[in-house]
Amino acid sequence: MSSDTGSVESCIASSGGNAEVALQCISDNVQTVTTDLKSLAAGVDIFFLIFAASVMFFMQGGFAMLCAGCVQKKNVQNTIMKNLLDSCGAGLAFFSVGYAFAYGNRGDDGRANSVVYAGEPVEATTTFIGNGNFFLIGVENYSFWLYQFTFAATAATIVAGTLAERCQMVAYLLYSTFLTAFVYPVIVHAVWSVNGFLTPLTTNPLFGVGVIDFAGSGVVHVTGGFTSLIASKILGPRKGRFDERKSQTGSTLEVAKKIEGHSSSLQALGTFILWFGWYGFNAGSIHQVSTENYAMIASLAAVSTTLGAASGCVTALGVSALLSLRRTGDVNWNLSDGLNGCLAGLVGITGGCGMFEPWASVLVGSIAALLYLSSSELLVKLRIDDAVDAIPVHLFGGLWGVIAVGFFASPRRLIDIYGHANHPGWFYSFGNNGGSDASLLAANCVGLLFILAWVFFTMTPFFLVLSFCGWFRADSLEEIIGLDPGSGNEYQATGNVTSEHLEILRQQLDQRSSFANEDAQTEATHDDRFDVNA
């Protein structure tokens, strides 16, 4: 206030008594202050995105620790390497073409394509895929790209745990690149870009409301979870996961044998890291905090994240304990169920974290945990092997998260985020004019059908080709002994690994080495024949 008064006084003093000159001076000073405030607000928003992206990228460490703890010790290095490849492959793929396919239509810095656009809807040409800003050409706001890259890397990493202990490294690198370069960006474009045909940001959205997925229950988690399901079905279960035994009547019984991970401590550490990273995932999805309204939405998203995780963990632990009491007569507090229930609650809350009231967040997280427990048992009955239960957590939790928005999206939160609440959650529409409005629920269901169909018709042929070429499944003997690198002399006969297994492996390694030496000698001979100086 004192600086403003001093500015006015200096303008009056320098005007020489001329009112017009004094007013012009004051107007220029006000304009300068306004420009400075806008620059400061832009700087705060950019820093917020960078900070949120950094927090979210730390989730990669959480996924790595969780997967490493869930696998056997002989496959730890291989599993962590695949998590590393996710970040590297996703970074290069999203830099080159992924971002262009997702947001590259308008030729601007991408901020107008943000999931948040309060106020009047924009008029934009609807396209199926973006077609500009390849290799970030023409992009000025790199913070938006950085934040979106962390989403893409997360979608790819979901599959790492599902395929653990039996997938070849080259197949995983090809898959993660293809998903983040093409499959995932098309879904992002449809839902989050102003040019998408499912977006709520245009003047004529689907069913008058469009698909609302605030932080990616469907866009990120259903995409990664359904890809995991397809890949696991084609790849097949780990050896020893489902044993076939003869019953007394002569029929074949399929008995599921749980393959325990080697470290519960790493599983717990990974879960806590993921929970921490989820605050960047959800609260950061508002994309800016330079206004009080957006800052409050970010705060609500963080609270929803906390309540969803907490209720999911407690529900999964409690129900799991009751089921064990009913089945065995003893109460078993299963750590794995508690950890995965927490993650399922986080996935479920993601779609509407900025528009759920706190009570709804608790309910959504609890239901997500119940879906996790039931779907985990369903996969076992279907003989689908998921080493870390990523499919029940991300696919079923993500499906529920998008549907939950259709039920519990608060009208006042929709106004804060999108500038209108013409079609709120179904729960809030009851009693309005004696009817109900399920437009948002219907639009989100259509969005889920699109995501499932797109992933199915792109990833299924991709994995089938990998399998046909022999690039998908690891060698049977290496799978038994372990996928971690090393020579035959470094392996030890432990667990299911016998001395016969080791001897066969050493013979295979020696045979490969001899083939490599013969090829090298043949190349050298061939070069000598055509060497003009020889």
PDB file of C-alpha atoms in Angstrom, residues 189-353:
ATOM      1  CA  HIS A 189      -6.114 -36.742 -26.816  1.00  0.00           C
ATOM      2  CA  ALA A 190      -9.675 -38.065 -26.739  1.00  0.00           C
ATOM      3  CA  VAL A 191     -10.327 -37.206 -23.076  1.00  0.00           C
ATOM      4  CA  TRP A 192      -7.981 -34.400 -22.025  1.00  0.00           C
ATOM      5  CA  SER A 193      -7.232 -32.382 -25.160  1.00  0.00           C
ATOM      6  CA  VAL A 194      -9.624 -29.631 -26.232  1.00  0.00           C
ATOM      7  CA  ASN A 195      -9.614 -31.317 -29.652  1.00  0.00           C
ATOM      8  CA  GLY A 196     -10.705 -34.705 -28.287  1.00  0.00           C
ATOM      9  CA  PHE A 197     -14.112 -36.140 -29.104  1.00  0.00           C
ATOM     10  CA  LEU A 198     -14.761 -37.121 -25.459  1.00  0.00           C
ATOM     11  CA  THR A 199     -13.486 -33.973 -23.758  1.00  0.00           C
ATOM     12  CA  PRO A 200     -15.741 -31.890 -21.486  1.00  0.00           C
ATOM     13  CA  LEU A 201     -13.937 -28.694 -22.560  1.00  0.00           C
ATOM     14  CA  THR A 202     -15.695 -27.992 -25.877  1.00  0.00           C
ATOM     15  CA  THR A 203     -18.962 -26.199 -26.637  1.00  0.00           C
ATOM     16  CA  ASN A 204     -20.715 -29.447 -27.611  1.00  0.00           C
ATOM     17  CA  PRO A 205     -19.419 -32.264 -25.382  1.00  0.00           C
ATOM     18  CA  LEU A 206     -20.733 -35.820 -25.327  1.00  0.00           C
ATOM     19  CA  PHE A 207     -24.209 -35.937 -23.701  1.00  0.00           C
ATOM     20  CA  GLY A 208     -23.758 -32.288 -22.823  1.00  0.00           C
ATOM     21  CA  VAL A 209     -21.030 -33.005 -20.272  1.00  0.00           C
ATOM     22  CA  GLY A 210     -18.209 -35.097 -21.805  1.00  0.00           C
ATOM     23  CA  VAL A 211     -15.993 -37.632 -20.069  1.00  0.00           C
ATOM     24  CA  ILE A 212     -14.667 -36.279 -16.769  1.00  0.00           C
ATOM     25  CA  ASP A 213     -11.577 -38.070 -15.492  1.00  0.00           C
ATOM     26  CA  PHE A 214      -9.782 -35.499 -13.357  1.00  0.00           C
ATOM     27  CA  ALA A 215      -6.429 -37.203 -12.781  1.00  0.00           C
ATOM     28  CA  GLY A 216      -6.565 -40.391 -14.815  1.00  0.00           C
ATOM     29  CA  SER A 217      -8.385 -43.352 -13.249  1.00  0.00           C
ATOM     30  CA  GLY A 218      -9.363 -44.324 -16.770  1.00  0.00           C
ATOM     31  CA  VAL A 219      -6.830 -42.549 -18.971  1.00  0.00           C
ATOM     32  CA  VAL A 220      -3.814 -43.852 -17.037  1.00  0.00           C
ATOM     33  CA  HIS A 221      -4.818 -46.768 -14.827  1.00  0.00           C
ATOM     34  CA  VAL A 222      -7.407 -48.557 -16.960  1.00  0.00           C
ATOM     35  CA  THR A 223      -5.052 -48.231 -19.927  1.00  0.00           C
ATOM     36  CA  GLY A 224      -2.148 -49.772 -18.026  1.00  0.00           C
ATOM     37  CA  GLY A 225      -4.288 -52.311 -16.182  1.00  0.00           C
ATOM     38  CA  PHE A 226      -6.090 -53.634 -19.264  1.00  0.00           C
ATOM     39  CA  THR A 227      -2.801 -53.830 -21.138  1.00  0.00           C
ATOM     40  CA  SER A 228      -1.493 -55.923 -18.237  1.00  0.00           C
ATOM     41  CA  LEU A 229      -4.474 -58.256 -18.509  1.00  0.00           C
ATOM     42  CA  ILE A 230      -3.998 -58.777 -22.249  1.00  0.00           C
ATOM     43  CA  ALA A 231      -0.252 -59.308 -21.898  1.00  0.00           C
ATOM     44  CA  SER A 232      -0.595 -61.720 -18.984  1.00  0.00           C
ATOM     45  CA  LYS A 233      -3.179 -63.808 -20.801  1.00  0.00           C
ATOM     46  CA  ILE A 234      -0.997 -64.131 -23.903  1.00  0.00           C
ATOM     47  CA  LEU A 235       2.250 -64.633 -21.975  1.00  0.00           C
ATOM     48  CA  GLY A 236       0.831 -67.245 -19.638  1.00  0.00           C
ATOM     49  CA  PRO A 237       1.482 -67.876 -15.928  1.00  0.00           C
ATOM     50  CA  ARG A 238       4.836 -68.391 -14.272  1.00  0.00           C
ATOM     51  CA  LYS A 239       6.048 -71.956 -13.992  1.00  0.00           C
ATOM     52  CA  GLY A 240       4.689 -73.528 -10.855  1.00  0.00           C
ATOM     53  CA  ARG A 241       1.967 -70.906 -10.352  1.00  0.00           C
ATOM     54  CA  PHE A 242      -0.820 -73.337 -11.239  1.00  0.00           C
ATOM     55  CA  ASP A 243      -0.140 -77.030 -10.651  1.00  0.00           C
ATOM     56  CA  GLU A 244      -2.248 -79.745 -12.216  1.00  0.00           C
ATOM     57  CA  ARG A 245      -3.033 -82.665  -9.920  1.00  0.00           C
ATOM     58  CA  LYS A 246      -5.127 -85.788 -10.341  1.00  0.00           C
ATOM     59  CA  SER A 247      -8.159 -86.157  -8.106  1.00  0.00           C
ATOM     60  CA  GLN A 248      -9.434 -89.476  -6.751  1.00  0.00           C
ATOM     61  CA  THR A 249     -11.944 -89.653  -9.588  1.00  0.00           C
ATOM     62  CA  GLY A 250      -9.204 -89.227 -12.192  1.00  0.00           C
ATOM     63  CA  SER A 251     -10.080 -85.645 -13.198  1.00  0.00           C
ATOM     64  CA  THR A 252      -7.461 -82.885 -13.390  1.00  0.00           C
ATOM     65  CA  LEU A 253      -7.528 -80.275 -10.656  1.00  0.00           C
ATOM     66  CA  GLU A 254      -5.807 -76.932 -11.093  1.00  0.00           C
ATOM     67  CA  VAL A 255      -4.310 -75.840  -7.798  1.00  0.00           C
ATOM     68  CA  ALA A 256      -3.022 -72.293  -7.448  1.00  0.00           C
ATOM     69  CA  LYS A 257       0.326 -72.066  -5.703  1.00  0.00           C
ATOM     70  CA  LYS A 258       1.216 -68.630  -4.383  1.00  0.00           C
ATOM     71  CA  ILE A 259       4.769 -67.586  -5.288  1.00  0.00           C
ATOM     72  CA  GLU A 260       5.904 -65.448  -2.379  1.00  0.00           C
ATOM     73  CA  GLY A 261       7.970 -62.332  -2.932  1.00  0.00           C
ATOM     74  CA  HIS A 262      11.352 -62.172  -1.259  1.00  0.00           C
ATOM     75  CA  SER A 263      10.883 -58.923   0.733  1.00  0.00           C
ATOM     76  CA  SER A 264       7.799 -57.578   2.479  1.00  0.00           C
ATOM     77  CA  SER A 265       9.873 -54.583   3.544  1.00  0.00           C
ATOM     78  CA  LEU A 266      10.436 -53.520  -0.072  1.00  0.00           C
ATOM     79  CA  GLN A 267       6.733 -53.966  -0.806  1.00  0.00           C
ATOM     80  CA  ALA A 268       5.808 -51.679   2.083  1.00  0.00           C
ATOM     81  CA  LEU A 269       8.482 -49.129   1.132  1.00  0.00           C
ATOM     82  CA  GLY A 270       7.256 -49.097  -2.451  1.00  0.00           C
ATOM     83  CA  THR A 271       3.662 -48.572  -1.356  1.00  0.00           C
ATOM     84  CA  PHE A 272       4.557 -45.621   0.872  1.00  0.00           C
ATOM     85  CA  ILE A 273       6.582 -44.041  -1.960  1.00  0.00           C
ATOM     86  CA  LEU A 274       3.653 -44.480  -4.328  1.00  0.00           C
ATOM     87  CA  TRP A 275       1.275 -42.924  -1.811  1.00  0.00           C
ATOM     88  CA  PHE A 276       3.610 -39.946  -1.529  1.00  0.00           C
ATOM     89  CA  GLY A 277       3.908 -39.619  -5.304  1.00  0.00           C
ATOM     90  CA  TRP A 278       0.136 -39.739  -5.662  1.00  0.00           C
ATOM     91  CA  TYR A 279      -0.112 -36.267  -4.139  1.00  0.00           C
ATOM     92  CA  GLY A 280       1.699 -34.934  -7.191  1.00  0.00           C
ATOM     93  CA  PHE A 281      -0.433 -37.181  -9.379  1.00  0.00           C
ATOM     94  CA  ASN A 282      -3.784 -35.914  -8.065  1.00  0.00           C
ATOM     95  CA  ALA A 283      -3.209 -32.459  -6.640  1.00  0.00           C
ATOM     96  CA  GLY A 284      -0.984 -31.552  -9.591  1.00  0.00           C
ATOM     97  CA  SER A 285      -3.755 -32.294 -12.062  1.00  0.00           C
ATOM     98  CA  ILE A 286      -5.261 -28.862 -11.408  1.00  0.00           C
ATOM     99  CA  HIS A 287      -2.158 -27.605 -13.283  1.00  0.00           C
ATOM    100  CA  GLN A 288      -2.084 -24.192 -11.606  1.00  0.00           C
ATOM    101  CA  VAL A 289      -2.414 -22.679  -8.128  1.00  0.00           C
ATOM    102  CA  SER A 290      -2.000 -18.965  -8.832  1.00  0.00           C
ATOM    103  CA  THR A 291      -5.644 -18.331  -7.910  1.00  0.00           C
ATOM    104  CA  GLU A 292      -7.318 -19.146  -4.628  1.00  0.00           C
ATOM    105  CA  ASN A 293      -9.979 -21.243  -6.352  1.00  0.00           C
ATOM    106  CA  TYR A 294      -7.484 -23.559  -8.044  1.00  0.00           C
ATOM    107  CA  ALA A 295      -5.370 -23.781  -4.895  1.00  0.00           C
ATOM    108  CA  MET A 296      -8.423 -24.946  -2.957  1.00  0.00           C
ATOM    109  CA  ILE A 297      -9.132 -27.620  -5.580  1.00  0.00           C
ATOM    110  CA  ALA A 298      -5.541 -28.847  -5.248  1.00  0.00           C
ATOM    111  CA  SER A 299      -6.001 -29.009  -1.479  1.00  0.00           C
ATOM    112  CA  LEU A 300      -9.229 -30.992  -1.855  1.00  0.00           C
ATOM    113  CA  ALA A 301      -7.494 -33.407  -4.248  1.00  0.00           C
ATOM    114  CA  ALA A 302      -4.757 -33.996  -1.658  1.00  0.00           C
ATOM    115  CA  VAL A 303      -7.325 -34.637   1.087  1.00  0.00           C
ATOM    116  CA  SER A 304      -9.250 -37.028  -1.187  1.00  0.00           C
ATOM    117  CA  THR A 305      -5.998 -38.859  -1.917  1.00  0.00           C
ATOM    118  CA  THR A 306      -5.338 -39.329   1.787  1.00  0.00           C
ATOM    119  CA  LEU A 307      -8.848 -40.532   2.594  1.00  0.00           C
ATOM    120  CA  GLY A 308      -9.030 -42.857  -0.411  1.00  0.00           C
ATOM    121  CA  ALA A 309      -5.762 -44.572   0.516  1.00  0.00           C
ATOM    122  CA  ALA A 310      -6.606 -44.838   4.203  1.00  0.00           C
ATOM    123  CA  SER A 311     -10.112 -46.213   3.704  1.00  0.00           C
ATOM    124  CA  GLY A 312      -8.898 -48.637   1.041  1.00  0.00           C
ATOM    125  CA  CYS A 313      -6.205 -50.054   3.320  1.00  0.00           C
ATOM    126  CA  VAL A 314      -8.452 -50.423   6.370  1.00  0.00           C
ATOM    127  CA  THR A 315     -11.279 -51.979   4.331  1.00  0.00           C
ATOM    128  CA  ALA A 316      -9.017 -54.493   2.585  1.00  0.00           C
ATOM    129  CA  LEU A 317      -7.311 -55.472   5.848  1.00  0.00           C
ATOM    130  CA  GLY A 318     -10.585 -55.852   7.721  1.00  0.00           C
ATOM    131  CA  VAL A 319     -12.410 -57.840   5.055  1.00  0.00           C
ATOM    132  CA  SER A 320      -9.361 -60.025   4.443  1.00  0.00           C
ATOM    133  CA  ALA A 321      -9.131 -60.794   8.156  1.00  0.00           C
ATOM    134  CA  LEU A 322     -12.829 -61.677   8.325  1.00  0.00           C
ATOM    135  CA  LEU A 323     -12.506 -63.967   5.295  1.00  0.00           C
ATOM    136  CA  SER A 324      -9.526 -65.745   6.821  1.00  0.00           C
ATOM    137  CA  LEU A 325     -11.470 -66.199  10.076  1.00  0.00           C
ATOM    138  CA  ARG A 326     -14.378 -67.695   8.182  1.00  0.00           C
ATOM    139  CA  ARG A 327     -12.219 -70.005   6.065  1.00  0.00           C
ATOM    140  CA  THR A 328      -9.596 -71.155   8.575  1.00  0.00           C
ATOM    141  CA  GLY A 329     -10.912 -70.192  11.987  1.00  0.00           C
ATOM    142  CA  ASP A 330      -7.932 -67.887  12.585  1.00  0.00           C
ATOM    143  CA  VAL A 331      -7.596 -64.160  11.985  1.00  0.00           C
ATOM    144  CA  ASN A 332      -4.807 -63.374   9.527  1.00  0.00           C
ATOM    145  CA  TRP A 333      -3.817 -59.735   9.071  1.00  0.00           C
ATOM    146  CA  ASN A 334      -2.431 -59.969   5.533  1.00  0.00           C
ATOM    147  CA  LEU A 335       0.111 -57.228   4.835  1.00  0.00           C
ATOM    148  CA  SER A 336      -0.108 -57.669   1.071  1.00  0.00           C
ATOM    149  CA  ASP A 337      -3.880 -57.174   1.100  1.00  0.00           C
ATOM    150  CA  GLY A 338      -3.497 -54.027   3.189  1.00  0.00           C
ATOM    151  CA  LEU A 339      -0.868 -52.561   0.869  1.00  0.00           C
ATOM    152  CA  ASN A 340      -2.780 -53.362  -2.298  1.00  0.00           C
ATOM    153  CA  GLY A 341      -6.026 -52.150  -0.734  1.00  0.00           C
ATOM    154  CA  CYS A 342      -4.293 -48.826  -0.119  1.00  0.00           C
ATOM    155  CA  LEU A 343      -3.190 -48.655  -3.765  1.00  0.00           C
ATOM    156  CA  ALA A 344      -6.651 -49.655  -4.998  1.00  0.00           C
ATOM    157  CA  GLY A 345      -8.145 -46.807  -2.968  1.00  0.00           C
ATOM    158  CA  LEU A 346      -5.653 -44.405  -4.520  1.00  0.00           C
ATOM    159  CA  VAL A 347      -6.503 -45.574  -8.034  1.00  0.00           C
ATOM    160  CA  GLY A 348     -10.226 -45.344  -7.360  1.00  0.00           C
ATOM    161  CA  ILE A 349     -10.022 -41.824  -5.959  1.00  0.00           C
ATOM    162  CA  THR A 350      -7.918 -40.498  -8.850  1.00  0.00           C
ATOM    163  CA  GLY A 351     -10.744 -39.926 -11.331  1.00  0.00           C
ATOM    164  CA  GLY A 352     -12.699 -37.557  -9.106  1.00  0.00           C
ATOM    165  CA  CYS A 353     -10.253 -36.440  -6.419  1.00  0.00           C
TER     166      CYS A 353
END
